[in-house]
Short mmCIF file of C-alpha atoms in Angstrom, two decimals:
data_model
loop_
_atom_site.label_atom_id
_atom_site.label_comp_id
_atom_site.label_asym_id
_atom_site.label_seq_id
_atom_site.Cartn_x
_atom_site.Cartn_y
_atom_site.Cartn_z
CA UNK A 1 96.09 5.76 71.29
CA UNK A 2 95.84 3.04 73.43
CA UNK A 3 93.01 1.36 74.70
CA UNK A 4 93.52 -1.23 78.40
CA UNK A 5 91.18 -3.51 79.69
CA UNK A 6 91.73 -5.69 82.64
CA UNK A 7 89.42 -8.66 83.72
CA UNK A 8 89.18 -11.04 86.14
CA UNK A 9 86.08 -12.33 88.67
CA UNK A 10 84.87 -10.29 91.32
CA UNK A 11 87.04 -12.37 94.75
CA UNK A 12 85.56 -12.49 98.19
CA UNK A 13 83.21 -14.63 99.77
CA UNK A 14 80.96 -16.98 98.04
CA UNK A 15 77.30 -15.77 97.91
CA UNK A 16 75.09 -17.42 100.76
CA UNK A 17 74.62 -21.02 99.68
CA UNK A 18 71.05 -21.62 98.32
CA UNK A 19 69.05 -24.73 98.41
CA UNK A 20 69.91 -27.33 95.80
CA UNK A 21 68.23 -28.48 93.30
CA UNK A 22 65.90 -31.23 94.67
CA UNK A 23 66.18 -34.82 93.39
CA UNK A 24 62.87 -36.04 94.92
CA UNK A 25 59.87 -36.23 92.03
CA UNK A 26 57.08 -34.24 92.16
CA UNK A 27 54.54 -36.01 95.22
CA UNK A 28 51.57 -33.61 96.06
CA UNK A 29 52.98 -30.57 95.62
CA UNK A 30 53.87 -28.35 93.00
CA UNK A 31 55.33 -24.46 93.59
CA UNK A 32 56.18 -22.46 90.59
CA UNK A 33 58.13 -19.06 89.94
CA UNK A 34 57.97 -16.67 87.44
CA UNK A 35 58.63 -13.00 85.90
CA UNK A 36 56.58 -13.93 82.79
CA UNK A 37 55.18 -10.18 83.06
CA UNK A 38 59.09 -9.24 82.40
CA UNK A 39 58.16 -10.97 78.78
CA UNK A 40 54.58 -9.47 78.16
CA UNK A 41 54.98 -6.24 76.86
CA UNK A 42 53.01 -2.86 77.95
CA UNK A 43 52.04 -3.98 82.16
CA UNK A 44 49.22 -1.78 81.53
CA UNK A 45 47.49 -3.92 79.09
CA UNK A 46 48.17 -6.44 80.86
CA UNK A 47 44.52 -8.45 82.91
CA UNK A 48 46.22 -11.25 84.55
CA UNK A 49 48.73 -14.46 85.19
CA UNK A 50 47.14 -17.24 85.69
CA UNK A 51 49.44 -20.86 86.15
CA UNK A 52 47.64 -24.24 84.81
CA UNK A 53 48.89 -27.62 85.29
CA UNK A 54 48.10 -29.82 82.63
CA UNK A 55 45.07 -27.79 80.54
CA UNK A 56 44.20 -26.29 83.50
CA UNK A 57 40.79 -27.61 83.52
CA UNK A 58 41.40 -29.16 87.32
CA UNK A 59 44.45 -27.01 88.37
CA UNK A 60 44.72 -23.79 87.78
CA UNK A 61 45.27 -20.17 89.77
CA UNK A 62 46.45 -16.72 89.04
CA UNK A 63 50.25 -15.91 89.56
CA UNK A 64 50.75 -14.16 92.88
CA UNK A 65 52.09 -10.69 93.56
CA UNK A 66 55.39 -12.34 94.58
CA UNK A 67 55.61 -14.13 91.07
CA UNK A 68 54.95 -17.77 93.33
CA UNK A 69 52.22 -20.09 92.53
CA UNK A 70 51.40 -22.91 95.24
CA UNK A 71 49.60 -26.30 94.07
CA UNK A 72 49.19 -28.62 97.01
CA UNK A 73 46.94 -31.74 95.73
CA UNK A 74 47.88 -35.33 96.49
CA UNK A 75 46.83 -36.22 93.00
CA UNK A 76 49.91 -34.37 91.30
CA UNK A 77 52.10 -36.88 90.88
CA UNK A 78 55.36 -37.45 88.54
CA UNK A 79 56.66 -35.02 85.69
CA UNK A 80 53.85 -32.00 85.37
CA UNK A 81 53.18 -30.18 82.07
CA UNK A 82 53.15 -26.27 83.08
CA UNK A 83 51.66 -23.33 81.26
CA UNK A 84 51.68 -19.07 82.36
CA UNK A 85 48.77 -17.55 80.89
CA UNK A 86 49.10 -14.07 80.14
CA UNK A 87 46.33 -12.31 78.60
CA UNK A 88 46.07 -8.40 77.77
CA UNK A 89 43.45 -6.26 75.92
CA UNK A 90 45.39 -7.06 72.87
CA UNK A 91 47.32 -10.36 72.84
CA UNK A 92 46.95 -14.13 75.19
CA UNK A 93 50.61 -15.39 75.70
CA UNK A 94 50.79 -19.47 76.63
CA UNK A 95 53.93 -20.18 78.10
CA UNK A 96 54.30 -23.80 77.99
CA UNK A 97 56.71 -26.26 79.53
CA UNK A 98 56.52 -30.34 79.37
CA UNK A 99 57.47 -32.68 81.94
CA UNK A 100 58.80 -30.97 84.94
CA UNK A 101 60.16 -33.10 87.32
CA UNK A 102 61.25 -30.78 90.41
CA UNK A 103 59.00 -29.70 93.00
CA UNK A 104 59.73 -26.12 92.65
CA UNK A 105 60.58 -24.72 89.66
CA UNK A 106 61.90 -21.15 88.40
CA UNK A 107 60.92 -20.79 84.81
CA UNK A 108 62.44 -17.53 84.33
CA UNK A 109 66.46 -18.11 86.21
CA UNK A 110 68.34 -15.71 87.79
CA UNK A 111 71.79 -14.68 87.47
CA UNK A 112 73.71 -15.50 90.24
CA UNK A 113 76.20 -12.91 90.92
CA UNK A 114 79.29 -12.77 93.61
CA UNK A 115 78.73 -10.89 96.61
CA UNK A 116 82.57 -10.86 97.32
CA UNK A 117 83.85 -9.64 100.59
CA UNK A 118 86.24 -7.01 101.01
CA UNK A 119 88.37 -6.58 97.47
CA UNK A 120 91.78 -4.15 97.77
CA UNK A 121 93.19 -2.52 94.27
CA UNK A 122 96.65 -3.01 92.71
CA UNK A 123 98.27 -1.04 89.73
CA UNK A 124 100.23 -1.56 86.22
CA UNK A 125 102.28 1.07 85.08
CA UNK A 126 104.13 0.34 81.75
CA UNK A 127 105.02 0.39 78.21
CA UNK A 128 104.27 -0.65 74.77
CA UNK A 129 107.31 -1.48 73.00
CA UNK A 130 107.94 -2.45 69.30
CA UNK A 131 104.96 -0.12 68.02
CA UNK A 132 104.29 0.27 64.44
CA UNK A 133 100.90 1.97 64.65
CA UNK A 134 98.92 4.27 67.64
CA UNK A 135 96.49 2.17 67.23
CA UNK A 136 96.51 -0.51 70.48
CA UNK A 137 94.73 -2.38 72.72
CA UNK A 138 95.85 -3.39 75.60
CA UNK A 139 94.22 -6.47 77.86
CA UNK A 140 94.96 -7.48 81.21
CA UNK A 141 93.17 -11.09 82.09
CA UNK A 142 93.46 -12.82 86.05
CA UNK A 143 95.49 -15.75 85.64
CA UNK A 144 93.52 -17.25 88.27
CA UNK A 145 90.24 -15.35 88.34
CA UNK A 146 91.12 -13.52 91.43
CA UNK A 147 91.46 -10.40 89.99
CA UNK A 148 88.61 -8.26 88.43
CA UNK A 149 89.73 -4.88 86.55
CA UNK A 150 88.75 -2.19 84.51
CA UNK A 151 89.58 -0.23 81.43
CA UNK A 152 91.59 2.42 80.50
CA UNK A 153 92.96 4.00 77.54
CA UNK A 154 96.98 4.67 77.28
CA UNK A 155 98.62 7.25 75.75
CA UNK A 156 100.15 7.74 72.05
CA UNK A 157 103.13 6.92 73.35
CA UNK A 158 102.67 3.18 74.58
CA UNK A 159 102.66 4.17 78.02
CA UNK A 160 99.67 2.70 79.99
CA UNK A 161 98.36 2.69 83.49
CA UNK A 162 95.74 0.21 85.02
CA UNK A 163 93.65 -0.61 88.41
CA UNK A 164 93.06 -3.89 88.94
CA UNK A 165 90.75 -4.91 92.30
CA UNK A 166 91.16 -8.06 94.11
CA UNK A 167 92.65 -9.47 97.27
CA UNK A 168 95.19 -11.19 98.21
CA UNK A 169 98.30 -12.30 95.34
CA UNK A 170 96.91 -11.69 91.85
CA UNK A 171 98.58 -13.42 89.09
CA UNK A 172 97.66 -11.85 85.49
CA UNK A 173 98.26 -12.10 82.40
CA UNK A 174 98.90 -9.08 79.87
CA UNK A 175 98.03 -8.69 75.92
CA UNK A 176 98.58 -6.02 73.84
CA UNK A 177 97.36 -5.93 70.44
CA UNK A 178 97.77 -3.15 67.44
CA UNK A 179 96.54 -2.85 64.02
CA UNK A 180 98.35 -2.16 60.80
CA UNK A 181 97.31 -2.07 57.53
CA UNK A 182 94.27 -4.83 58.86
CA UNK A 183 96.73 -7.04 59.92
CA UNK A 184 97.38 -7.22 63.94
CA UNK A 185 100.22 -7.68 66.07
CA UNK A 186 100.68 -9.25 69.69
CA UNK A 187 102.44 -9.52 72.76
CA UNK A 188 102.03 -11.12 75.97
CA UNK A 189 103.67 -11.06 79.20
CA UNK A 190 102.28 -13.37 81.25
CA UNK A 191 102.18 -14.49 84.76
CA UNK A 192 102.75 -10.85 86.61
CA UNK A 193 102.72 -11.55 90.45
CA UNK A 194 101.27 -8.28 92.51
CA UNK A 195 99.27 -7.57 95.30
CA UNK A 196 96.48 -5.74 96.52
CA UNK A 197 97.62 -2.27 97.68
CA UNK A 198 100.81 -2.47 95.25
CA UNK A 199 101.96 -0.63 92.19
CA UNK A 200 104.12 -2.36 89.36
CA UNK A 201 106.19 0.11 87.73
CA UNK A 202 108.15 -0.74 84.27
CA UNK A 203 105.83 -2.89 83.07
CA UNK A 204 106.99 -3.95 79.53
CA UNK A 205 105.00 -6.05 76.45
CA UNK A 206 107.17 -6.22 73.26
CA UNK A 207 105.23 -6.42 70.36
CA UNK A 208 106.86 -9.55 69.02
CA UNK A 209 104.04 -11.96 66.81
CA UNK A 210 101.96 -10.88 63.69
CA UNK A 211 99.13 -12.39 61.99
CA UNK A 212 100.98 -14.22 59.42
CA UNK A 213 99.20 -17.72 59.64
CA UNK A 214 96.68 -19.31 58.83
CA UNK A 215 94.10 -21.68 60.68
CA UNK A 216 92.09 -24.41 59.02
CA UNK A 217 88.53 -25.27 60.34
CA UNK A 218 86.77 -27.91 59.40
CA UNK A 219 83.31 -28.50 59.10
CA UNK A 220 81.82 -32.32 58.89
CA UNK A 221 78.44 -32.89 58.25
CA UNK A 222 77.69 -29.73 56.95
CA UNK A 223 75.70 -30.32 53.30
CA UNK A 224 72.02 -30.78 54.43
CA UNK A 225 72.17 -27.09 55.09
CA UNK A 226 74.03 -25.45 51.85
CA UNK A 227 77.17 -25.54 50.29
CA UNK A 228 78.51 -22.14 52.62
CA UNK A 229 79.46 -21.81 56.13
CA UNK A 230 80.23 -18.51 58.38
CA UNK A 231 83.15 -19.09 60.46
CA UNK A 232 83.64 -16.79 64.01
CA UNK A 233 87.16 -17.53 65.84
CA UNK A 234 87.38 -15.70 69.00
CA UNK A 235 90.40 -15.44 70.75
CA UNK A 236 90.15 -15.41 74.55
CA UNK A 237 93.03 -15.58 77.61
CA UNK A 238 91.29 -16.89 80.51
CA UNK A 239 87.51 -15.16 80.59
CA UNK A 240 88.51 -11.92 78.56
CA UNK A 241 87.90 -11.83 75.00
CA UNK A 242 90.62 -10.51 72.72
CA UNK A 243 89.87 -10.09 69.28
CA UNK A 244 88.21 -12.13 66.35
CA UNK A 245 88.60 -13.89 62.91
CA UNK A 246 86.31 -14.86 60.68
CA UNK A 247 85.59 -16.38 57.34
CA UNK A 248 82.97 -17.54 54.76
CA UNK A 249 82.66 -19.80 51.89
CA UNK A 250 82.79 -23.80 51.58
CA UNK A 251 84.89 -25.49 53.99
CA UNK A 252 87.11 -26.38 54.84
CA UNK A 253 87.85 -22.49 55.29
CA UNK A 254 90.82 -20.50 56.42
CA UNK A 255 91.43 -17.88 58.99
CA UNK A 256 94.49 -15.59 59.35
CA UNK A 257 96.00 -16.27 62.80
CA UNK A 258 99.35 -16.43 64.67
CA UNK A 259 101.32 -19.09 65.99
CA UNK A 260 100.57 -20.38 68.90
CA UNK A 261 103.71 -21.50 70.45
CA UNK A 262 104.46 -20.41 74.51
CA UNK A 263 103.15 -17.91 75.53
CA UNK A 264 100.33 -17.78 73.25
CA UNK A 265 99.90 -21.04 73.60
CA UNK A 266 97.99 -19.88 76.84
CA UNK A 267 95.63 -18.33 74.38
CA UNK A 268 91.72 -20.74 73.63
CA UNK A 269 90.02 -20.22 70.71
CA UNK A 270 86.20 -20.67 70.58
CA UNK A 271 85.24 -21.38 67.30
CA UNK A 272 81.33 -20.54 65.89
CA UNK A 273 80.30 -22.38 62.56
CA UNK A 274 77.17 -21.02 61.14
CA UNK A 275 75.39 -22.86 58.47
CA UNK A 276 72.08 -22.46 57.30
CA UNK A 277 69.74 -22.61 53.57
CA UNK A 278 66.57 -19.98 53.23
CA UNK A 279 63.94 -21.95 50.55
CA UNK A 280 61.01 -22.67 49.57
CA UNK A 281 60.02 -24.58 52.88
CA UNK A 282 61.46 -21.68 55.28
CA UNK A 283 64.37 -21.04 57.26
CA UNK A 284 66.79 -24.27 58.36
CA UNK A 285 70.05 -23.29 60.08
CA UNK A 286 72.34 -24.77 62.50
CA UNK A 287 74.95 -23.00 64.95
CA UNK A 288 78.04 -24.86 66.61
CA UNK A 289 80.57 -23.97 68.95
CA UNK A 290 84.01 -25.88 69.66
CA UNK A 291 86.99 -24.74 72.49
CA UNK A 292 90.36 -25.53 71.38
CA UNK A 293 94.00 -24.52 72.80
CA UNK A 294 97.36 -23.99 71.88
CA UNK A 295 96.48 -24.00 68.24
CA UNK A 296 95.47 -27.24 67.22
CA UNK A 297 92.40 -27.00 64.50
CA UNK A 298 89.24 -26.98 65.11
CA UNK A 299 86.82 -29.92 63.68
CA UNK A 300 83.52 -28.93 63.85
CA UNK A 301 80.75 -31.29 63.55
CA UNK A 302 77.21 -30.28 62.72
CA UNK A 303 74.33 -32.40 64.04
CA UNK A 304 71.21 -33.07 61.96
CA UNK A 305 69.17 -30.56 61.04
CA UNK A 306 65.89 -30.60 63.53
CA UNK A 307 62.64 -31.70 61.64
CA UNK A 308 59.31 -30.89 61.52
CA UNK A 309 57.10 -33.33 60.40
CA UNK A 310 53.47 -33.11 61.21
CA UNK A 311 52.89 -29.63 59.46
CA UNK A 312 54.75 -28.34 56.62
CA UNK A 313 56.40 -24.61 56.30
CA UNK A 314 56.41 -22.22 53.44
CA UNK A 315 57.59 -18.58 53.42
CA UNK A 316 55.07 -15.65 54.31
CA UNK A 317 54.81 -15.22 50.95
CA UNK A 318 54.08 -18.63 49.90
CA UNK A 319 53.01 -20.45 53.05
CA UNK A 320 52.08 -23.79 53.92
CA UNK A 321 48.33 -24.67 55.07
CA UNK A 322 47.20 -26.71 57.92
CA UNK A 323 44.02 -27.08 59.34
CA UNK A 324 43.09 -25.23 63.00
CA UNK A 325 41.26 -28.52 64.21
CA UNK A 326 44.25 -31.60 65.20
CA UNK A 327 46.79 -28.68 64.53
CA UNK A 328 50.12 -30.54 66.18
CA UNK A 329 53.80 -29.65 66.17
CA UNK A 330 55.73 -33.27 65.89
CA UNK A 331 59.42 -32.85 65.35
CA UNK A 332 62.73 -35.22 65.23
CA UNK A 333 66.05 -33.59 66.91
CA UNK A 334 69.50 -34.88 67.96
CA UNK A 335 69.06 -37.17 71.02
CA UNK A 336 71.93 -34.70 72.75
CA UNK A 337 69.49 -31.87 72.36
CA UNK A 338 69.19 -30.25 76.32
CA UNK A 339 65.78 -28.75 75.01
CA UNK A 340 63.16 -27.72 72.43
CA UNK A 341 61.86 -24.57 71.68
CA UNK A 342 58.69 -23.41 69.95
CA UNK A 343 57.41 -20.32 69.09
CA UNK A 344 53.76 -19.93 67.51
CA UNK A 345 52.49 -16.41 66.75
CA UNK A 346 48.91 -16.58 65.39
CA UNK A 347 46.94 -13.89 64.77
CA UNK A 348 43.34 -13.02 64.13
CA UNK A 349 41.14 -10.05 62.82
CA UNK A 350 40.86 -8.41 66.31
CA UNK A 351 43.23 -10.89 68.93
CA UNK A 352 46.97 -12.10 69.02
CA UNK A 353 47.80 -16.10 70.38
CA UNK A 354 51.77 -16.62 71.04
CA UNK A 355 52.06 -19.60 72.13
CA UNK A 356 55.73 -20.52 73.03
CA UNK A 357 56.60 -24.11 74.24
CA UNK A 358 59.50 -24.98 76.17
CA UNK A 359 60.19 -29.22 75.97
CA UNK A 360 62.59 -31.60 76.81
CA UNK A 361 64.53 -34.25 73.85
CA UNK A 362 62.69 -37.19 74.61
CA UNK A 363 59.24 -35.14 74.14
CA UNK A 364 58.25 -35.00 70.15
CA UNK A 365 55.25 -33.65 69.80
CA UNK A 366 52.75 -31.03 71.33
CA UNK A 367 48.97 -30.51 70.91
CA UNK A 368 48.04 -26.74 71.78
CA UNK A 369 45.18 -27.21 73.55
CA UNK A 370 41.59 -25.63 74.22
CA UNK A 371 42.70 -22.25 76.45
CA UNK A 372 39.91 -21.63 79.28
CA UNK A 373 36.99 -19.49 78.31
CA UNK A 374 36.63 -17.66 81.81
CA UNK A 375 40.42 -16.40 81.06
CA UNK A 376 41.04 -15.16 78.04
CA UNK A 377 39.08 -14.13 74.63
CA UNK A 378 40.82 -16.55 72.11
CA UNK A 379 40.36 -20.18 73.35
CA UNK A 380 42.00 -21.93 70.18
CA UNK A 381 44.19 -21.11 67.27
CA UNK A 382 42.16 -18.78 65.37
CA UNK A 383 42.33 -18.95 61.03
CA UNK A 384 44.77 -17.07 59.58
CA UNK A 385 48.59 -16.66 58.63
CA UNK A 386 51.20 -17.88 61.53
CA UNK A 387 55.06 -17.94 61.66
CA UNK A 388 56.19 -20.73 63.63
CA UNK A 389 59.93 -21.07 64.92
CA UNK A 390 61.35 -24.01 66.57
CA UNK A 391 64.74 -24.04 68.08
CA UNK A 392 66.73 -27.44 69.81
CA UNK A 393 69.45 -26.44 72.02
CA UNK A 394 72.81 -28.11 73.89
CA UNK A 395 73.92 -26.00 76.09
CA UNK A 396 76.96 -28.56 77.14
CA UNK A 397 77.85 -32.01 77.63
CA UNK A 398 76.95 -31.74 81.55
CA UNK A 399 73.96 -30.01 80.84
CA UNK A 400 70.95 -31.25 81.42
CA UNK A 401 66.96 -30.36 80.90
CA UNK A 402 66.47 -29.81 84.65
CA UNK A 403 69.09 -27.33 84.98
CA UNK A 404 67.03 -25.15 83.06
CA UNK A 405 64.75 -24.53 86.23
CA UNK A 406 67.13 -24.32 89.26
CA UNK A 407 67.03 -20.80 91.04
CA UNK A 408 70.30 -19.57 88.79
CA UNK A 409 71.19 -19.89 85.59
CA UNK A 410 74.05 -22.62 85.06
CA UNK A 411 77.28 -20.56 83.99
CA UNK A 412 77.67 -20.19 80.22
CA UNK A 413 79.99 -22.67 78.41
CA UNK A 414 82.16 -21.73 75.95
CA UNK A 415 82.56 -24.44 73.45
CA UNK A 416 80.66 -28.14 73.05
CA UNK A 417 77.21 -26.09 72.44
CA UNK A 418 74.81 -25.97 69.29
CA UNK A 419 71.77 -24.78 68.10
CA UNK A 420 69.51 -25.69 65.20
CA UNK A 421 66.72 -23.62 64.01
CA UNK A 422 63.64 -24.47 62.11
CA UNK A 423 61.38 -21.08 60.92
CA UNK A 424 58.87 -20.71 58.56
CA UNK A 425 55.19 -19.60 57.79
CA UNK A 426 51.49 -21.62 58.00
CA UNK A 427 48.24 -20.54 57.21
CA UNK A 428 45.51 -22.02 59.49
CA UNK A 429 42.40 -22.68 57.90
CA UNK A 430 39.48 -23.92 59.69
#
């Protein structure tokens, strides 16, 4: 049985150009988006959005209908700390964010998606040759993201036919892939010209590389978290993923691969290292992601693990104490960190407080302050047990806080990222 996939992005027009991001600092004005309600839970519990610059004892006003709040005051000036109030029968969710700098903000992004003009549809006919096994897959990836398929699955015999939409010439790429015995074989035929409205007949990928190598990642930097690491090699041609490898134990660590020599070498390999150590003190872990091509290794470098130093952690069944009154989240993190996350989740006899926090590198502590009484029924932290996870991101070299807040999401990289995780458990005593 064979299994066909073909990929590409959706070709056409460009989607109606939207307003850039806006340069100028924040001088009297402040508008704010959101869909926090998406992130609440049951609507029906819920009593209200409200938006609060700074504490929100000057500025403060419920979220409209349209998800827009409007703050036009000539004393907002500079970067502006924001927090969404939600607050049900059952739980208050803060929803901070520190130092925005753009006059308009989204704090929940969407995805931008191609509205594409008119697309036409071509077809593969063809063969599988050099089979071992029934067991295939076959991918078809745009060489130059014109195309955009589907999937299909091929007969016993290796025979396979696919759609693939686009317009205009529509250079691909084709992969087949079969299992035997858990180890894979591959061929690629790469660089089929066709265009919309045509069908390719005779279509032939020989079966002609095995997984018979290996490929050595390293991992620097790696001991402040354990002694183990989880290695994830995926294998992509253009955007469509193709299969994975993976791998755990000390580095440096060993994956079975293939060689990579034309016209695999057209093959990039993003490469996840995992590494992490579950104690006494909670939860520290560390995720990294690296691109490489035509087969050279991957070094991986992980950063510093991100600290928390005003409170300590414990585990919920031994955790930490800190007192309710100064209670303060201070932390140390990688300069290169896009962003900090924190995620608070307190709760009393008969009320929940989640407080997450949202905060850029250069920003190293936070002070959850006094909510406002006419809003919600829990003011303050209340006494009690609390798990607390903190998360710093980089989401790319180019990447920057800001980006986070523009209209659409930025598109997703796929190597030069990491992530490093902090998670543990506090008891609040007053």
């Amino acid at each position: 049985m064979l299994f066909l996939v073909a990929c590409g992005d959706k070709p056409g027009k460009p989607p109606p150009a939207e307003p850039g991001p806006s340069n100028a600092p924040i001088q009297g004005s402040l508008t704010v988006h959101s869909r926090l309600w998406e992130d609440v839970g049951d609507p029906s519990q819920l009593v209200g959005i409200y938006v609060l610059l700074g504490d929100g004892s000057r500025f403060r006003q419920p979220l409209g209908q349209d998800g827009v709040a409007r703050f036009v005051d000539p004393d907002i000036q500079g970067p502006q700390d924001v927090t969404l109030l939600a607050v049900s029968t059952e739980k208050t969710f803060a929803d901070t964010y520190l130092a925005l700098e753009q006059p308009e903000v989204w704090l929940q992004q969407y995805t931008k998606e191609d509205t594409g003009g008119e697309t036409g549809q071509a077809t593969l006919k063809g063969r599988i040759t050099g089979r071992t096994s029934v067991v295939q897959d076959v991918f078809v990836a745009s060489a130059d993201q014109q195309g955009h398929g589907n999937s299909t699955r091929a007969a016993t015999d290796g025979s396979f036919e696919i759609d693939i939409s686009g317009s205009g010439v529509m250079p691909v790429h084709l992969f087949a892939m079969e299992y035997v015995h858990s180890t894979r074989r591959f061929g690629l035929k790469s660089n089929i010209t066709l265009q919309a409205g045509q069908t390719l007949d005779d279509v032939e990928i020989a079966l002609v590389r095995a997984e018979d190598q290996f490929q050595q990642v390293s991992v620097e930097n790696f001991e402040p978290y354990g002694t183990e690491a989880f290695v994830t090699m995926d294998y992509k041609l253009g955007t469509m993923y193709l299969f994975r490898s993976m791998a755990t134990g000390a580095p440096p660590l060993q994956l079975p691969s293939m060689s990579l020599t034309p016209p695999f070498d057209l093959l990039q390999m993003v490469t996840t290292v995992t590494v992490g150590s579950d104690g006494a003190a909670g939860v520290t872990s560390a995720s990294v992601t690296v691109l490489t091509e035509g087969g050279s290794s991957p070094v991986v470098t992980i950063p510093p693990p991100l600290q928390l130093t005003s409170i300590p952690l414990g585990t919920m069944e031994a955790p930490a104490v800190a007192r309710t009154e100064g209670f303060t989240l201070t932390w140390n993190v990688a300069p290169t960190a896009q962003v900090v996350h924190a995620y608070l989740n307190a709760q009393s006899r008969d009320h929940q407080l989640v407080w997450r926090l949202t905060a850029p590198s250069h920003v190293t502590s936070f002070t959850p302050f006094e909510l406002p009484a006419e809003l919600t029924p829990v003011t303050r932290l209340p006494p009690g047990l609390a798990s607390l996870s903190m998360w710093a991101k980089n989401n790319g070299a180019d990447r920057a806080y800001a980006d986070l807040f523009n209209q659409y999401e930025s598109p997703v990289q796929q190597g030069g990222t990491w992530s490093l995780s902090r998670q543990g458990y506090v008891r609040l005593v007053e």
